[in-house]
Amino acid sequence: MQSLTSNSVVIKLLTYSDELVEGKPLYVSSNSLPVKALNREPAGHSFHSAALKLRGCTKKVVEDKEDTSDSPKKVANNDVEDIPSYETYKNSSSNKGKKKKNKSGKEVKEQHDHYALLGLASLRYLATEDQIRKSYRDAALKHHPDKLAAALLLTEESEEAKEAKKEAIESHFKLIQEAYEVLMDKTKRRIFDSTDEFDDEVPSECAPKDFFKVFGPAFKRNARWSVNTRVPDLGDENTPVKEVDSYYNFWYAFKSWREFPEEEEHDLEEAESREEKRWMERENARKTQKARKEEYARIRTLVDNAYKKDPRIVKRKEEEKAKKQAKKDEKVMAKKKLEEEAAAAIEEEKRRKEEEAKLAAEAAQQQKKNKEKEKKLRSKERSRLRTLSAPVLSQRLLGISVAYVEDLCMSLNTEQLRKLCDKMENKEGMKLAKVLKNDETESEEEVVEAKQNGHVEANGFATQSPRAAAMV
């Protein structure tokens, strides 16, 4: 550690961490403001001079030699500071002192860091036009050749050194003017910003709790390319789903102004003819168009990855899936219920038919039994009629014949036969024949009795023919 004593005060020129981790940013502090570097220590004459001047300490030039009349007197100017060479900006962190190559492997023309030349390296593409104008005025006043040349040339001894210093001052001032012209021209600035150092990495995997930490910075990085400057915010886990949908709609319709000049493989100035120049233009346009498609594909991949991992979208999808499953289960249950009701109806119909069939069979069986019983009773009554008619037939009363009796047996039903036989009971001779013949000379008492019993007309006794009575 070096130190400089000024007014009996020891001031540290530089402090830094004990260990340097390869590939990791190194945060250091000096007599000036904190500085961030990439795996290298801030050092050098210009750095220490700037650090001392910011603290109000300057090295004094002591002249030990006596003035001579034949040698020019050296002038010590404590207010003069070293002018950074254009090489300092040429080899800045954005370019790293190496020539860039496009995707085809061809080296492209190296350019200076315009933002660093105007002192806007920390703002870069975020710098406004007013900031660029102000920085340019300050840099132009500070590094104008007319202001610096006379003072700095006095410190050089040889003419060659003076000429080299003068050229360095003029070159540096020209670079400042060029930087101002580029950054104030929207088209040229876009081309320069497009070639500036940028992290194209697209996150793919992350834990749900780290989603906003991983994808938030990625979207903010790529928002710089948006044609629409009003880029929505990713929000947090409490952002309404409607705003989340609007956010992803914006990024799915994202329009980029990013240019790809490094993809222009052919230098039009090298064309030997007009036809070759046109061919070069077509090839450059084809390469640029391909790069634009790849850029849009990269943005689309970023949005797709975020949409898949967004916990708000995942939650909504799960809720929608649960609702769909609930509706599906409800439909399945309703269908199952209908099937069960249909099965129950079919089973009920089957049971009813079986019951009806059973009742019908029982009725048929009972009817059969009744018919058989009726048949037996009719046969019994017929036999009874024949038995009761036997005396009438044997005496041939009233011309009653066997055919007549058989006709009565076949035409009358069981009840009629029973009633007829009941009338014939306990009667003999002509009375028996008249009952059997159902003669009109039948006594009034018998007719009245028959009418009261309701069997006169129903049984057909009012007729003279047994067959007519059976028809009634």
Coordinates of C-alpha atoms in Angstrom, one line a residue:
M1 CA 0.0 0.0 0.0
Q2 CA 1.4 3.4 -1.1
S3 CA 0.6 6.6 0.7
L4 CA 1.2 10.3 0.3
T5 CA 1.8 12.7 3.1
S6 CA 0.0 16.0 2.7
N7 CA -0.2 18.5 5.6
S8 CA 0.9 15.8 8.0
V9 CA -2.1 13.6 7.0
V10 CA -1.6 10.1 5.7
I11 CA -4.1 9.3 2.9
K12 CA -4.6 5.8 1.5
L13 CA -4.4 5.7 -2.2
L14 CA -6.1 2.4 -2.8
T15 CA -7.6 -0.5 -0.8
Y16 CA -9.0 -3.7 -2.2
S17 CA -10.1 -7.1 -1.1
D18 CA -7.4 -9.6 0.0
E19 CA -8.5 -12.2 -2.5
L20 CA -9.6 -12.0 -6.1
V21 CA -12.1 -14.6 -7.2
E22 CA -11.8 -15.4 -10.9
G23 CA -14.8 -14.5 -12.9
K24 CA -16.5 -12.6 -10.0
P25 CA -17.0 -8.8 -9.8
L26 CA -14.5 -7.0 -7.5
Y27 CA -15.8 -4.1 -5.5
V28 CA -13.0 -1.7 -4.5
S29 CA -12.7 1.7 -3.0
S30 CA -10.2 4.5 -3.3
N31 CA -9.8 8.1 -2.4
S32 CA -12.5 8.7 -5.0
L33 CA -16.0 7.0 -5.3
P34 CA -16.5 3.2 -5.2
V35 CA -15.5 1.5 -8.3
K36 CA -16.7 -1.8 -9.8
A37 CA -14.2 -3.8 -11.9
L38 CA -14.2 -7.2 -13.5
N39 CA -11.4 -9.4 -12.1
R40 CA -8.8 -6.7 -12.3
E41 CA -7.4 -4.1 -9.9
P42 CA -7.9 -0.4 -10.7
A43 CA -4.3 1.0 -11.0
G44 CA -2.2 3.2 -13.1
H45 CA -0.9 6.8 -13.0
S46 CA -4.2 8.3 -14.3
F47 CA -6.3 6.5 -11.7
H48 CA -4.1 7.6 -8.8
S49 CA -3.9 11.2 -10.1
A50 CA -7.7 11.3 -10.3
A51 CA -8.1 9.8 -6.8
L52 CA -5.7 12.4 -5.3
K53 CA -7.3 15.3 -7.1
L54 CA -10.8 14.4 -5.9
R55 CA -9.3 14.5 -2.3
G56 CA -7.7 17.8 -2.9
C57 CA -4.1 16.5 -2.9
T58 CA -1.7 17.1 -5.9
K59 CA 1.9 16.3 -6.4
K60 CA 4.1 19.4 -6.6
V61 CA 6.8 19.6 -9.3
V62 CA 10.2 20.6 -7.8
E63 CA 12.7 22.1 -10.1
D64 CA 16.3 21.3 -8.8
K65 CA 18.0 22.6 -11.9
E66 CA 19.0 26.2 -12.2
D67 CA 17.6 28.3 -15.0
T68 CA 20.0 28.9 -17.8
S69 CA 19.7 31.5 -20.5
D70 CA 20.2 28.9 -23.4
S71 CA 17.5 26.5 -22.2
P72 CA 13.7 27.2 -22.0
K73 CA 12.3 27.4 -18.5
K74 CA 10.1 24.6 -17.4
V75 CA 6.7 25.6 -16.2
A76 CA 5.0 23.6 -13.4
N77 CA 1.2 23.7 -13.7
N78 CA -0.6 22.0 -10.9
D79 CA -4.0 22.4 -12.5
V80 CA -3.1 20.4 -15.6
E81 CA -4.2 16.8 -15.6
D82 CA -3.4 14.0 -17.9
I83 CA -5.7 13.5 -20.9
P84 CA -6.9 9.9 -21.3
S85 CA -5.9 8.6 -24.7
Y86 CA -8.5 7.3 -27.1
E87 CA -7.0 3.9 -26.5
T88 CA -8.5 4.0 -23.0
Y89 CA -12.0 4.1 -24.5
K90 CA -11.1 1.8 -27.4
N91 CA -10.1 -0.9 -24.9
S92 CA -13.0 -0.2 -22.5
S93 CA -15.1 -2.9 -20.8
S94 CA -17.7 -2.9 -23.6
N95 CA -15.0 -3.8 -26.2
K96 CA -12.3 -5.3 -24.0
G97 CA -9.6 -4.5 -26.5
K98 CA -10.6 -7.2 -28.9
K99 CA -12.2 -7.2 -32.3
K100 CA -15.8 -8.4 -32.3
K101 CA -17.0 -11.2 -34.6
N102 CA -20.4 -11.8 -35.9
K103 CA -22.2 -15.1 -36.0
S104 CA -20.6 -16.1 -39.2
G105 CA -17.1 -15.6 -37.6
K106 CA -16.1 -12.6 -39.6
E107 CA -14.4 -9.8 -37.7
V108 CA -16.4 -6.5 -37.7
K109 CA -15.1 -3.0 -37.5
E110 CA -14.2 -2.0 -34.0
Q111 CA -15.9 1.1 -32.6
H112 CA -15.2 3.3 -29.6
D113 CA -17.3 3.6 -26.5
H114 CA -19.3 6.8 -27.2
Y115 CA -20.9 6.8 -23.7
A116 CA -17.5 6.5 -22.0
L117 CA -16.1 9.4 -24.1
L118 CA -18.9 11.6 -22.8
G119 CA -18.7 10.4 -19.2
L120 CA -22.0 8.5 -19.5
A121 CA -20.7 4.9 -19.1
S122 CA -22.9 4.3 -16.1
L123 CA -26.1 5.4 -17.9
R124 CA -25.5 4.2 -21.4
Y125 CA -28.8 3.6 -23.3
L126 CA -30.7 5.2 -20.4
A127 CA -29.1 8.6 -21.0
T128 CA -31.5 11.3 -22.2
E129 CA -30.7 13.8 -24.9
D130 CA -30.4 16.6 -22.3
Q131 CA -27.8 14.5 -20.4
I132 CA -25.9 13.9 -23.7
R133 CA -25.9 17.6 -24.5
K134 CA -24.7 18.6 -21.1
S135 CA -22.0 15.9 -21.0
Y136 CA -20.8 16.9 -24.4
R137 CA -20.5 20.6 -23.5
D138 CA -18.5 19.6 -20.3
A139 CA -16.3 17.2 -22.2
A140 CA -15.7 19.7 -25.1
L141 CA -14.7 22.5 -22.7
K142 CA -12.5 20.2 -20.7
H143 CA -10.7 18.5 -23.6
H144 CA -10.7 21.2 -26.3
P145 CA -7.2 21.3 -28.0
D146 CA -6.9 25.0 -27.7
K147 CA -7.2 24.7 -23.9
L148 CA -4.9 21.7 -23.4
A149 CA -2.3 21.8 -26.1
A150 CA -0.3 24.8 -24.9
A151 CA -0.1 23.6 -21.3
L152 CA 0.7 20.0 -22.0
L153 CA 3.2 20.7 -24.8
L154 CA 5.4 22.6 -22.3
T155 CA 5.9 19.4 -20.3
E156 CA 7.4 17.6 -23.3
E157 CA 11.1 18.0 -24.3
S158 CA 11.3 16.6 -27.8
E159 CA 9.5 17.8 -30.9
E160 CA 8.3 14.3 -31.7
A161 CA 6.8 13.9 -28.2
K162 CA 5.1 17.3 -28.6
E163 CA 3.7 16.3 -32.0
A164 CA 2.4 12.9 -30.7
K165 CA 0.8 14.6 -27.7
K166 CA -0.9 17.2 -30.0
E167 CA -2.2 14.4 -32.2
A168 CA -3.5 12.5 -29.2
I169 CA -5.4 15.6 -28.0
E170 CA -6.9 16.3 -31.4
S171 CA -7.8 12.6 -31.9
H172 CA -9.5 12.5 -28.5
F173 CA -11.5 15.7 -29.2
K174 CA -12.6 14.3 -32.6
L175 CA -13.8 11.1 -30.9
I176 CA -15.9 13.3 -28.4
Q177 CA -17.4 15.1 -31.4
E178 CA -18.1 11.8 -33.2
A179 CA -19.7 10.3 -30.0
Y180 CA -22.0 13.3 -29.7
E181 CA -23.0 13.1 -33.4
V182 CA -23.8 9.3 -33.0
L183 CA -25.7 9.6 -29.8
M184 CA -27.8 12.5 -30.9
D185 CA -28.8 10.7 -34.1
K186 CA -31.7 8.3 -33.3
T187 CA -30.8 5.8 -36.1
K188 CA -27.1 5.8 -35.4
R189 CA -27.6 5.6 -31.7
R190 CA -29.9 2.6 -32.1
I191 CA -27.3 0.8 -34.1
F192 CA -24.7 1.6 -31.5
D193 CA -26.9 0.5 -28.6
S194 CA -27.7 -2.7 -30.5
T195 CA -24.0 -3.6 -30.6
D196 CA -23.4 -2.6 -27.0
E197 CA -22.7 -5.4 -24.5
F198 CA -25.9 -7.2 -23.6
D199 CA -26.9 -10.4 -21.7
D200 CA -29.0 -12.5 -24.1
E201 CA -29.4 -15.3 -21.6
V202 CA -33.0 -16.7 -21.3
P203 CA -33.9 -18.3 -18.0
S204 CA -35.6 -21.7 -18.2
E205 CA -35.9 -23.3 -14.8
C206 CA -36.5 -21.8 -11.4
A207 CA -38.3 -22.6 -8.1
P208 CA -41.8 -21.1 -7.8
K209 CA -40.6 -18.9 -4.9
D210 CA -37.7 -17.5 -7.1
F211 CA -39.8 -16.7 -10.2
F212 CA -39.8 -13.0 -9.8
K213 CA -36.1 -12.8 -8.8
V214 CA -35.1 -14.8 -11.9
F215 CA -37.5 -13.6 -14.6
G216 CA -38.0 -10.0 -13.4
P217 CA -34.5 -8.9 -14.3
A218 CA -34.6 -10.8 -17.6
F219 CA -37.7 -8.9 -18.7
K220 CA -36.2 -5.6 -17.6
R221 CA -33.1 -6.3 -19.6
N222 CA -35.0 -7.0 -22.7
A223 CA -37.4 -4.1 -22.2
R224 CA -34.7 -1.8 -23.5
W225 CA -35.5 -3.1 -27.1
S226 CA -39.2 -2.3 -27.0
V227 CA -40.6 0.0 -29.6
N228 CA -43.3 0.9 -27.1
T229 CA -41.5 2.7 -24.3
R230 CA -44.4 2.1 -21.9
V231 CA -43.5 -1.4 -20.8
P232 CA -45.7 -2.9 -18.1
D233 CA -44.3 -4.3 -14.9
L234 CA -44.1 -8.0 -14.1
G235 CA -45.8 -7.3 -10.7
D236 CA -45.8 -9.8 -7.8
E237 CA -47.8 -12.7 -6.5
N238 CA -50.7 -10.3 -5.6
T239 CA -51.1 -8.8 -9.0
P240 CA -54.6 -9.3 -10.4
V241 CA -54.8 -12.0 -13.1
K242 CA -56.3 -9.5 -15.6
E243 CA -53.1 -7.4 -15.4
V244 CA -51.0 -10.5 -15.6
D245 CA -52.8 -11.5 -18.9
S246 CA -52.2 -7.9 -20.2
Y247 CA -48.5 -8.2 -19.3
Y248 CA -48.0 -11.4 -21.3
N249 CA -50.2 -10.1 -24.2
F250 CA -47.7 -7.2 -24.4
W251 CA -44.7 -9.5 -24.5
Y252 CA -46.3 -12.0 -27.0
A253 CA -46.9 -9.0 -29.3
F254 CA -43.5 -7.5 -28.5
K255 CA -41.9 -5.3 -31.2
S256 CA -38.1 -4.8 -31.0
W257 CA -36.1 -2.0 -32.5
R258 CA -32.8 -3.9 -32.0
E259 CA -30.5 -3.7 -35.0
F260 CA -27.9 -6.3 -36.1
P261 CA -25.2 -4.4 -38.0
E262 CA -22.6 -7.0 -37.0
E263 CA -24.5 -9.6 -39.1
E264 CA -23.8 -7.6 -42.3
E265 CA -21.1 -9.9 -43.7
H266 CA -20.2 -7.9 -46.7
D267 CA -18.7 -4.4 -46.8
L268 CA -20.4 -2.4 -49.5
E269 CA -17.3 -0.2 -50.0
E270 CA -15.4 -3.3 -51.1
A271 CA -17.8 -3.9 -54.1
E272 CA -16.1 -3.7 -57.4
S273 CA -19.3 -3.2 -59.4
R274 CA -22.9 -2.2 -59.1
E275 CA -24.1 -5.7 -59.5
E276 CA -21.8 -7.0 -56.8
K277 CA -22.9 -4.2 -54.5
R278 CA -26.6 -5.1 -55.0
W279 CA -25.7 -8.8 -54.3
M280 CA -23.9 -7.7 -51.1
E281 CA -27.0 -5.7 -50.0
R282 CA -29.3 -8.7 -50.6
E283 CA -27.0 -11.0 -48.6
N284 CA -26.7 -8.5 -45.8
A285 CA -30.5 -8.0 -45.7
R286 CA -30.9 -11.8 -45.6
K287 CA -28.5 -12.2 -42.8
T288 CA -30.1 -9.3 -40.9
Q289 CA -33.6 -10.8 -41.4
K290 CA -32.4 -14.1 -40.1
A291 CA -30.9 -12.4 -37.0
R292 CA -34.2 -10.6 -36.4
K293 CA -36.1 -13.9 -36.6
E294 CA -33.7 -15.4 -34.1
E295 CA -34.2 -12.4 -31.8
Y296 CA -38.0 -12.7 -31.9
A297 CA -37.6 -16.5 -31.2
R298 CA -35.4 -15.7 -28.2
I299 CA -38.0 -13.2 -26.8
R300 CA -40.8 -15.7 -27.5
T301 CA -38.8 -18.4 -25.6
L302 CA -38.3 -16.0 -22.7
V303 CA -42.1 -15.3 -22.6
D304 CA -43.0 -19.0 -23.0
N305 CA -40.7 -20.0 -20.2
A306 CA -42.0 -17.3 -17.9
Y307 CA -45.6 -18.2 -18.7
K308 CA -45.1 -21.8 -17.8
K309 CA -43.3 -21.0 -14.5
D310 CA -45.4 -18.0 -13.4
P311 CA -47.0 -19.1 -10.1
R312 CA -50.0 -16.9 -10.8
I313 CA -50.7 -18.6 -14.1
V314 CA -50.0 -22.0 -12.6
K315 CA -52.5 -21.2 -9.8
R316 CA -55.1 -20.1 -12.3
K317 CA -54.6 -23.2 -14.5
E318 CA -55.0 -25.4 -11.4
E319 CA -58.2 -23.6 -10.5
E320 CA -59.5 -23.9 -14.0
K321 CA -58.5 -27.6 -14.1
A322 CA -60.3 -28.2 -10.8
K323 CA -63.4 -26.4 -12.1
K324 CA -63.3 -28.5 -15.3
Q325 CA -62.8 -31.7 -13.2
A326 CA -65.7 -30.7 -11.0
K327 CA -68.0 -30.1 -14.0
K328 CA -66.8 -33.4 -15.5
D329 CA -67.5 -35.2 -12.2
E330 CA -70.9 -33.5 -12.0
K331 CA -71.7 -34.7 -15.5
V332 CA -70.5 -38.2 -14.7
M333 CA -72.6 -38.2 -11.6
A334 CA -75.7 -36.9 -13.4
K335 CA -75.2 -39.5 -16.2
K336 CA -74.7 -42.2 -13.6
K337 CA -77.9 -41.0 -11.8
L338 CA -79.8 -41.1 -15.1
E339 CA -78.5 -44.6 -15.8
E340 CA -79.5 -45.7 -12.3
E341 CA -82.9 -44.2 -12.7
A342 CA -83.3 -45.9 -16.1
A343 CA -82.1 -49.2 -14.7
A344 CA -84.5 -48.8 -11.8
A345 CA -87.4 -48.0 -14.2
I346 CA -86.5 -51.0 -16.3
E347 CA -86.3 -53.2 -13.2
E348 CA -89.7 -51.8 -12.0
E349 CA -91.2 -52.4 -15.4
K350 CA -89.9 -55.9 -15.4
R351 CA -91.2 -56.5 -11.9
R352 CA -94.6 -55.1 -12.9
K353 CA -94.8 -57.3 -16.0
E354 CA -93.8 -60.3 -14.0
E355 CA -96.5 -59.4 -11.4
E356 CA -99.0 -59.0 -14.2
A357 CA -97.9 -62.2 -15.8
K358 CA -98.2 -63.9 -12.4
L359 CA -101.7 -62.4 -11.8
A360 CA -102.7 -63.3 -15.4
A361 CA -101.5 -66.9 -14.8
E362 CA -103.3 -67.1 -11.5
A363 CA -106.4 -65.6 -13.1
A364 CA -106.2 -68.1 -16.0
Q365 CA -105.7 -70.9 -13.5
Q366 CA -108.7 -69.7 -11.5
Q367 CA -110.7 -69.3 -14.7
K368 CA -109.8 -72.8 -15.7
K369 CA -110.8 -74.0 -12.3
N370 CA -114.0 -72.1 -12.5
K371 CA -114.7 -73.4 -16.0
E372 CA -114.1 -76.9 -14.7
K373 CA -116.3 -76.3 -11.7
E374 CA -119.0 -74.7 -14.0
K375 CA -118.7 -77.7 -16.3
K376 CA -119.2 -80.1 -13.4
L377 CA -122.2 -78.1 -12.1
R378 CA -123.8 -77.9 -15.5
S379 CA -123.3 -81.5 -16.1
K380 CA -124.8 -82.2 -12.7
E381 CA -127.8 -79.9 -13.4
R382 CA -128.2 -81.5 -16.9
S383 CA -128.3 -84.9 -15.3
R384 CA -130.8 -83.6 -12.7
L385 CA -133.0 -82.2 -15.5
R386 CA -132.9 -85.5 -17.4
T387 CA -133.8 -87.3 -14.2
L388 CA -136.7 -84.9 -13.4
S389 CA -137.9 -85.1 -17.0
A390 CA -137.9 -88.9 -17.1
P391 CA -141.6 -89.2 -16.0
V392 CA -142.8 -86.7 -18.5
L393 CA -140.9 -88.4 -21.3
S394 CA -142.2 -91.8 -20.3
Q395 CA -145.8 -90.6 -20.3
R396 CA -145.3 -88.3 -23.4
L397 CA -147.0 -85.4 -21.8
L398 CA -147.6 -82.3 -23.9
G399 CA -145.6 -83.9 -26.7
I400 CA -142.2 -83.4 -24.9
S401 CA -139.5 -85.5 -26.4
V402 CA -136.0 -86.5 -25.6
A403 CA -134.7 -84.1 -28.2
Y404 CA -136.6 -81.3 -26.5
V405 CA -135.0 -82.1 -23.2
E406 CA -131.6 -82.4 -24.7
D407 CA -132.1 -79.1 -26.4
L408 CA -132.8 -77.5 -23.0
C409 CA -129.8 -79.1 -21.5
M410 CA -127.5 -77.7 -24.2
S411 CA -129.1 -74.2 -24.5
L412 CA -129.6 -73.3 -20.9
N413 CA -126.7 -72.3 -18.6
T414 CA -126.1 -73.8 -15.2
E415 CA -128.1 -71.3 -13.2
Q416 CA -131.1 -71.6 -15.6
L417 CA -130.9 -75.3 -15.4
R418 CA -130.7 -75.1 -11.6
K419 CA -133.8 -72.9 -11.4
L420 CA -135.7 -75.0 -13.9
C421 CA -134.9 -78.1 -12.0
D422 CA -135.9 -76.3 -8.7
K423 CA -139.3 -75.6 -10.2
M424 CA -139.7 -79.1 -11.3
E425 CA -139.0 -80.5 -7.9
N426 CA -142.0 -81.9 -6.0
K427 CA -144.2 -81.7 -9.1
E428 CA -145.8 -84.5 -11.0
G429 CA -147.8 -85.1 -14.1
M430 CA -149.1 -82.2 -16.1
K431 CA -147.7 -79.6 -13.7
L432 CA -144.3 -81.1 -14.2
A433 CA -144.8 -81.1 -18.0
K434 CA -146.0 -77.5 -18.0
V435 CA -143.0 -76.3 -16.1
L436 CA -140.8 -78.2 -18.5
K437 CA -142.8 -77.0 -21.5
N438 CA -143.1 -73.5 -20.0
D439 CA -146.7 -73.4 -21.3
E440 CA -148.6 -70.1 -21.5
T441 CA -151.4 -71.6 -19.5
E442 CA -149.1 -71.5 -16.5
S443 CA -150.8 -70.2 -13.4
E444 CA -150.6 -66.6 -12.5
E445 CA -149.0 -67.3 -9.2
E446 CA -146.1 -69.1 -10.9
V447 CA -145.7 -66.3 -13.4
V448 CA -145.7 -63.6 -10.7
E449 CA -143.3 -65.6 -8.7
A450 CA -141.0 -66.0 -11.7
K451 CA -141.1 -62.2 -12.4
Q452 CA -140.3 -61.4 -8.9
N453 CA -137.3 -63.7 -9.1
G454 CA -136.3 -61.9 -12.3
H455 CA -135.9 -65.0 -14.3
V456 CA -138.8 -65.0 -16.6
E457 CA -137.4 -62.9 -19.4
A458 CA -133.7 -63.6 -18.6
N459 CA -134.2 -67.4 -18.8
G460 CA -136.5 -67.1 -21.8
F461 CA -139.4 -68.9 -20.1
A462 CA -141.9 -66.4 -21.8
T463 CA -141.1 -68.0 -25.1
Q464 CA -142.4 -71.1 -26.5
S465 CA -139.1 -72.4 -27.8
P466 CA -136.2 -73.5 -25.4
R467 CA -133.7 -72.4 -28.0
A468 CA -135.1 -68.9 -28.1
A469 CA -134.9 -68.7 -24.3
A470 CA -131.2 -69.8 -24.5
M471 CA -130.5 -67.0 -27.0
V472 CA -131.9 -64.4 -24.5

